[in-house]
């Protein structure tokens, strides 16, 4: 099931049945939107941590049988990031890296047929786990959740945001602030910043550390 709470999205998978995405089975729930077949960079923040034999991540599709996915998984022993492609319904693992902790942020950058997969614990410092080459005529992009095993576990993947970094837009329409700069003067200060979309802003100032 898919639940929109108003601040996040929850992809819920019941226990028992395998909701994997592999050769001969394509049962992983996903939330997709139309995407251009062009260079792009997308990022997602997950508030959930995969339980053993589950996962979550970013997916790019030409259709249900031709796709590439970038996942944070727990294989029953450890966390790992994986890159899996599917061509004509046949799946291949293209990269895998074991981790000691589960990052909450995932990012994928596509340049032509080259895909770079990055992870971050805080959304600021990023580590590249894989760079793979895979030709795909992208039609859709989004997030997905998955479970494996017999019996498969229950898992709820909670998505905080899914963001298109290429043009700075958020799917939840929340502005991103960057390039913050403060120039102090004798009796005033000049404060400037950049937002990812047109905004109206109120600046508060005063004495003390508790003033926003």
mmCIF file of N, CA and C in Angstrom, residues 7-86:
data_model
loop_
_atom_site.group_PDB
_atom_site.id
_atom_site.type_symbol
_atom_site.label_atom_id
_atom_site.label_comp_id
_atom_site.label_asym_id
_atom_site.label_seq_id
_atom_site.Cartn_x
_atom_site.Cartn_y
_atom_site.Cartn_z
ATOM 1 N N UNK A 7 3.431 14.826 5.121
ATOM 2 C CA UNK A 7 4.834 15.216 5.255
ATOM 3 C C UNK A 7 5.784 14.165 4.689
ATOM 4 N N UNK A 8 5.272 12.977 4.395
ATOM 5 C CA UNK A 8 6.111 11.894 3.889
ATOM 6 C C UNK A 8 5.244 10.891 3.133
ATOM 7 N N UNK A 9 5.903 9.935 2.485
ATOM 8 C CA UNK A 9 5.215 8.850 1.790
ATOM 9 C C UNK A 9 5.673 7.536 2.396
ATOM 10 N N UNK A 10 4.733 6.627 2.643
ATOM 11 C CA UNK A 10 5.049 5.321 3.193
ATOM 12 C C UNK A 10 4.663 4.228 2.199
ATOM 13 N N UNK A 11 5.641 3.425 1.806
ATOM 14 C CA UNK A 11 5.403 2.250 0.966
ATOM 15 C C UNK A 11 5.419 1.033 1.886
ATOM 16 N N UNK A 12 4.265 0.412 2.093
ATOM 17 C CA UNK A 12 4.123 -0.675 3.061
ATOM 18 C C UNK A 12 4.038 -2.022 2.358
ATOM 19 N N UNK A 13 4.858 -2.962 2.817
ATOM 20 C CA UNK A 13 4.881 -4.315 2.268
ATOM 21 C C UNK A 13 4.518 -5.287 3.382
ATOM 22 N N UNK A 14 3.524 -6.154 3.182
ATOM 23 C CA UNK A 14 3.164 -7.122 4.218
ATOM 24 C C UNK A 14 4.161 -8.270 4.283
ATOM 25 N N UNK A 15 4.165 -8.948 5.410
ATOM 26 C CA UNK A 15 5.042 -10.109 5.577
ATOM 27 C C UNK A 15 4.506 -11.306 4.796
ATOM 28 N N UNK A 16 5.407 -12.249 4.508
ATOM 29 C CA UNK A 16 5.006 -13.513 3.908
ATOM 30 C C UNK A 16 5.408 -13.646 2.468
ATOM 31 N N UNK A 17 4.904 -12.760 1.604
ATOM 32 C CA UNK A 17 5.186 -12.864 0.176
ATOM 33 C C UNK A 17 6.437 -12.073 -0.200
ATOM 34 N N UNK A 18 7.143 -12.579 -1.202
ATOM 35 C CA UNK A 18 8.350 -11.943 -1.707
ATOM 36 C C UNK A 18 7.956 -10.784 -2.625
ATOM 37 N N UNK A 19 8.406 -9.585 -2.296
ATOM 38 C CA UNK A 19 8.157 -8.406 -3.133
ATOM 39 C C UNK A 19 9.480 -7.898 -3.697
ATOM 40 N N UNK A 20 10.159 -8.781 -4.408
ATOM 41 C CA UNK A 20 11.458 -8.465 -4.992
ATOM 42 C C UNK A 20 11.288 -8.001 -6.426
ATOM 43 N N UNK A 21 12.409 -7.619 -7.019
ATOM 44 C CA UNK A 21 12.462 -7.179 -8.406
ATOM 45 C C UNK A 21 13.616 -7.923 -9.040
ATOM 46 N N UNK A 22 13.304 -9.004 -9.717
ATOM 47 C CA UNK A 22 14.343 -9.874 -10.256
ATOM 48 C C UNK A 22 13.807 -10.609 -11.458
ATOM 49 N N UNK A 23 14.658 -11.410 -12.111
ATOM 50 C CA UNK A 23 14.232 -12.168 -13.286
ATOM 51 C C UNK A 23 13.024 -13.038 -12.935
ATOM 52 N N UNK A 24 11.952 -12.885 -13.673
ATOM 53 C CA UNK A 24 10.755 -13.686 -13.454
ATOM 54 C C UNK A 24 9.837 -13.167 -12.377
ATOM 55 N N UNK A 25 10.231 -12.118 -11.668
ATOM 56 C CA UNK A 25 9.359 -11.541 -10.652
ATOM 57 C C UNK A 25 9.658 -10.039 -10.539
ATOM 58 N N UNK A 26 8.616 -9.275 -10.622
ATOM 59 C CA UNK A 26 8.768 -7.819 -10.592
ATOM 60 C C UNK A 26 7.662 -7.264 -9.704
ATOM 61 N N UNK A 27 7.780 -7.525 -8.399
ATOM 62 C CA UNK A 27 6.702 -7.236 -7.467
ATOM 63 C C UNK A 27 7.032 -6.120 -6.483
ATOM 64 N N UNK A 28 8.160 -5.444 -6.648
ATOM 65 C CA UNK A 28 8.536 -4.380 -5.718
ATOM 66 C C UNK A 28 7.633 -3.165 -5.933
ATOM 67 N N UNK A 29 6.959 -2.678 -4.898
ATOM 68 C CA UNK A 29 6.128 -1.480 -5.053
ATOM 69 C C UNK A 29 6.995 -0.258 -5.318
ATOM 70 N N UNK A 30 6.486 0.634 -6.144
ATOM 71 C CA UNK A 30 7.257 1.831 -6.491
ATOM 72 C C UNK A 30 6.316 3.008 -6.703
ATOM 73 N N UNK A 31 6.844 4.192 -6.564
ATOM 74 C CA UNK A 31 6.107 5.423 -6.791
ATOM 75 C C UNK A 31 6.876 6.196 -7.850
ATOM 76 N N UNK A 32 6.266 6.372 -9.036
ATOM 77 C CA UNK A 32 6.977 6.887 -10.202
ATOM 78 C C UNK A 32 6.347 8.174 -10.713
ATOM 79 N N UNK A 33 7.174 8.960 -11.388
ATOM 80 C CA UNK A 33 6.689 10.126 -12.110
ATOM 81 C C UNK A 33 7.400 10.177 -13.459
ATOM 82 N N UNK A 34 6.809 10.896 -14.404
ATOM 83 C CA UNK A 34 7.413 11.028 -15.727
ATOM 84 C C UNK A 34 8.761 11.718 -15.621
ATOM 85 N N UNK A 35 9.741 11.191 -16.354
ATOM 86 C CA UNK A 35 11.093 11.747 -16.321
ATOM 87 C C UNK A 35 11.619 11.870 -17.745
ATOM 88 N N UNK A 36 12.441 12.875 -18.029
ATOM 89 C CA UNK A 36 13.006 13.031 -19.368
ATOM 90 C C UNK A 36 14.116 12.020 -19.621
ATOM 91 N N UNK A 37 14.246 11.604 -20.854
ATOM 92 C CA UNK A 37 15.356 10.728 -21.244
ATOM 93 C C UNK A 37 16.568 11.609 -21.534
ATOM 94 N N UNK A 38 17.161 12.122 -20.462
ATOM 95 C CA UNK A 38 18.246 13.094 -20.578
ATOM 96 C C UNK A 38 19.136 12.975 -19.350
ATOM 97 N N UNK A 39 20.255 13.688 -19.371
ATOM 98 C CA UNK A 39 21.117 13.740 -18.184
ATOM 99 C C UNK A 39 20.320 14.325 -17.020
ATOM 100 N N UNK A 40 20.546 13.763 -15.839
ATOM 101 C CA UNK A 40 19.791 14.218 -14.674
ATOM 102 C C UNK A 40 20.525 13.836 -13.402
ATOM 103 N N UNK A 41 20.101 14.451 -12.319
ATOM 104 C CA UNK A 41 20.576 14.084 -10.987
ATOM 105 C C UNK A 41 19.379 14.136 -10.055
ATOM 106 N N UNK A 42 19.139 13.045 -9.347
ATOM 107 C CA UNK A 42 18.008 12.990 -8.424
ATOM 108 C C UNK A 42 18.490 12.500 -7.063
ATOM 109 N N UNK A 43 17.755 12.877 -6.041
ATOM 110 C CA UNK A 43 18.144 12.561 -4.668
ATOM 111 C C UNK A 43 16.890 12.236 -3.864
ATOM 112 N N UNK A 44 17.016 11.296 -2.947
ATOM 113 C CA UNK A 44 15.910 10.947 -2.068
ATOM 114 C C UNK A 44 16.404 10.841 -0.637
ATOM 115 N N UNK A 45 15.538 11.214 0.288
ATOM 116 C CA UNK A 45 15.809 11.067 1.711
ATOM 117 C C UNK A 45 14.836 10.042 2.278
ATOM 118 N N UNK A 46 15.373 9.031 2.952
ATOM 119 C CA UNK A 46 14.556 7.980 3.555
ATOM 120 C C UNK A 46 14.637 8.089 5.078
ATOM 121 N N UNK A 47 13.485 8.043 5.728
ATOM 122 C CA UNK A 47 13.426 8.082 7.182
ATOM 123 C C UNK A 47 13.409 6.684 7.785
ATOM 124 N N UNK A 48 13.296 5.657 6.947
ATOM 125 C CA UNK A 48 13.236 4.274 7.397
ATOM 126 C C UNK A 48 14.587 3.592 7.196
ATOM 127 N N UNK A 49 14.826 2.545 7.996
ATOM 128 C CA UNK A 49 16.019 1.718 7.884
ATOM 129 C C UNK A 49 15.595 0.308 7.488
ATOM 130 N N UNK A 50 16.147 -0.248 6.413
ATOM 131 C CA UNK A 50 15.751 -1.597 5.998
ATOM 132 C C UNK A 50 15.965 -2.627 7.099
ATOM 133 N N UNK A 51 14.974 -3.514 7.266
ATOM 134 C CA UNK A 51 15.112 -4.660 8.157
ATOM 135 C C UNK A 51 15.793 -5.778 7.369
ATOM 136 N N UNK A 52 16.271 -6.843 8.021
ATOM 137 C CA UNK A 52 16.900 -7.942 7.269
ATOM 138 C C UNK A 52 16.017 -8.442 6.126
ATOM 139 N N UNK A 53 16.634 -8.557 4.942
ATOM 140 C CA UNK A 53 16.020 -9.021 3.701
ATOM 141 C C UNK A 53 14.985 -8.023 3.170
ATOM 142 N N UNK A 54 15.307 -6.755 3.276
ATOM 143 C CA UNK A 54 14.460 -5.716 2.681
ATOM 144 C C UNK A 54 15.342 -4.623 2.110
ATOM 145 N N UNK A 55 14.733 -3.667 1.411
ATOM 146 C CA UNK A 55 15.508 -2.577 0.835
ATOM 147 C C UNK A 55 14.624 -1.461 0.315
ATOM 148 N N UNK A 56 15.274 -0.376 -0.094
ATOM 149 C CA UNK A 56 14.586 0.797 -0.630
ATOM 150 C C UNK A 56 15.574 1.559 -1.493
ATOM 151 N N UNK A 57 15.060 2.399 -2.387
ATOM 152 C CA UNK A 57 16.004 3.148 -3.214
ATOM 153 C C UNK A 57 15.350 3.898 -4.349
ATOM 154 N N UNK A 58 16.178 4.241 -5.342
ATOM 155 C CA UNK A 58 15.786 5.003 -6.522
ATOM 156 C C UNK A 58 15.712 4.085 -7.728
ATOM 157 N N UNK A 59 14.752 4.348 -8.617
ATOM 158 C CA UNK A 59 14.561 3.503 -9.790
ATOM 159 C C UNK A 59 14.280 4.361 -11.010
ATOM 160 N N UNK A 60 14.788 3.918 -12.162
ATOM 161 C CA UNK A 60 14.590 4.592 -13.444
ATOM 162 C C UNK A 60 14.115 3.544 -14.441
ATOM 163 N N UNK A 61 13.018 3.826 -15.147
ATOM 164 C CA UNK A 61 12.402 2.823 -16.009
ATOM 165 C C UNK A 61 12.200 3.330 -17.433
ATOM 166 N N UNK A 62 12.409 2.425 -18.399
ATOM 167 C CA UNK A 62 11.835 2.610 -19.724
ATOM 168 C C UNK A 62 10.439 1.989 -19.723
ATOM 169 N N UNK A 63 10.337 0.806 -19.091
ATOM 170 C CA UNK A 63 9.069 0.135 -18.809
ATOM 171 C C UNK A 63 9.337 -0.863 -17.690
ATOM 172 N N UNK A 64 8.347 -1.688 -17.364
ATOM 173 C CA UNK A 64 8.468 -2.577 -16.213
ATOM 174 C C UNK A 64 9.531 -3.650 -16.391
ATOM 175 N N UNK A 65 9.950 -3.925 -17.617
ATOM 176 C CA UNK A 65 10.943 -4.968 -17.881
ATOM 177 C C UNK A 65 12.316 -4.430 -18.269
ATOM 178 N N UNK A 66 12.436 -3.125 -18.374
ATOM 179 C CA UNK A 66 13.701 -2.491 -18.749
ATOM 180 C C UNK A 66 13.929 -1.306 -17.817
ATOM 181 N N UNK A 67 14.887 -1.480 -16.900
ATOM 182 C CA UNK A 67 15.042 -0.488 -15.836
ATOM 183 C C UNK A 67 16.407 -0.637 -15.178
ATOM 184 N N UNK A 68 16.713 0.322 -14.326
ATOM 185 C CA UNK A 68 17.888 0.239 -13.468
ATOM 186 C C UNK A 68 17.493 0.785 -12.101
ATOM 187 N N UNK A 69 17.918 0.095 -11.047
ATOM 188 C CA UNK A 69 17.558 0.500 -9.700
ATOM 189 C C UNK A 69 18.810 0.624 -8.835
ATOM 190 N N UNK A 70 18.744 1.536 -7.867
ATOM 191 C CA UNK A 70 19.853 1.821 -6.969
ATOM 192 C C UNK A 70 19.311 1.693 -5.546
ATOM 193 N N UNK A 71 19.777 0.687 -4.834
ATOM 194 C CA UNK A 71 19.128 0.313 -3.577
ATOM 195 C C UNK A 71 20.065 0.356 -2.387
ATOM 196 N N UNK A 72 19.483 0.648 -1.233
ATOM 197 C CA UNK A 72 20.083 0.355 0.065
ATOM 198 C C UNK A 72 19.354 -0.870 0.587
ATOM 199 N N UNK A 73 20.077 -1.952 0.846
ATOM 200 C CA UNK A 73 19.470 -3.205 1.257
ATOM 201 C C UNK A 73 20.079 -3.699 2.569
ATOM 202 N N UNK A 74 19.361 -4.613 3.206
ATOM 203 C CA UNK A 74 19.921 -5.441 4.273
ATOM 204 C C UNK A 74 19.767 -6.882 3.804
ATOM 205 N N UNK A 75 20.875 -7.561 3.539
ATOM 206 C CA UNK A 75 20.815 -8.894 2.943
ATOM 207 C C UNK A 75 20.649 -10.012 3.977
ATOM 208 N N UNK A 76 20.361 -9.647 5.210
ATOM 209 C CA UNK A 76 20.225 -10.626 6.270
ATOM 210 C C UNK A 76 21.437 -10.675 7.168
ATOM 211 N N UNK A 77 22.563 -10.151 6.654
ATOM 212 C CA UNK A 77 23.809 -10.120 7.412
ATOM 213 C C UNK A 77 24.314 -8.707 7.629
ATOM 214 N N UNK A 78 24.240 -7.900 6.573
ATOM 215 C CA UNK A 78 24.783 -6.548 6.638
ATOM 216 C C UNK A 78 24.024 -5.630 5.703
ATOM 217 N N UNK A 79 24.178 -4.324 5.905
ATOM 218 C CA UNK A 79 23.662 -3.350 4.954
ATOM 219 C C UNK A 79 24.580 -3.326 3.733
ATOM 220 N N UNK A 80 24.005 -2.977 2.595
ATOM 221 C CA UNK A 80 24.806 -2.821 1.395
ATOM 222 C C UNK A 80 24.047 -1.960 0.390
ATOM 223 N N UNK A 81 24.797 -1.295 -0.480
ATOM 224 C CA UNK A 81 24.205 -0.618 -1.621
ATOM 225 C C UNK A 81 24.401 -1.498 -2.843
ATOM 226 N N UNK A 82 23.390 -1.536 -3.708
ATOM 227 C CA UNK A 82 23.461 -2.359 -4.915
ATOM 228 C C UNK A 82 22.926 -1.588 -6.108
ATOM 229 N N UNK A 83 23.439 -1.941 -7.281
ATOM 230 C CA UNK A 83 22.916 -1.437 -8.545
ATOM 231 C C UNK A 83 22.494 -2.651 -9.357
ATOM 232 N N UNK A 84 21.223 -2.694 -9.737
ATOM 233 C CA UNK A 84 20.678 -3.820 -10.495
ATOM 234 C C UNK A 84 19.994 -3.288 -11.736
ATOM 235 N N UNK A 85 20.295 -3.875 -12.884
ATOM 236 C CA UNK A 85 19.621 -3.506 -14.125
ATOM 237 C C UNK A 85 18.745 -4.659 -14.581
ATOM 238 N N UNK A 86 17.727 -4.336 -15.364
ATOM 239 C CA UNK A 86 16.849 -5.342 -15.935
ATOM 240 C C UNK A 86 16.649 -5.034 -17.412
#
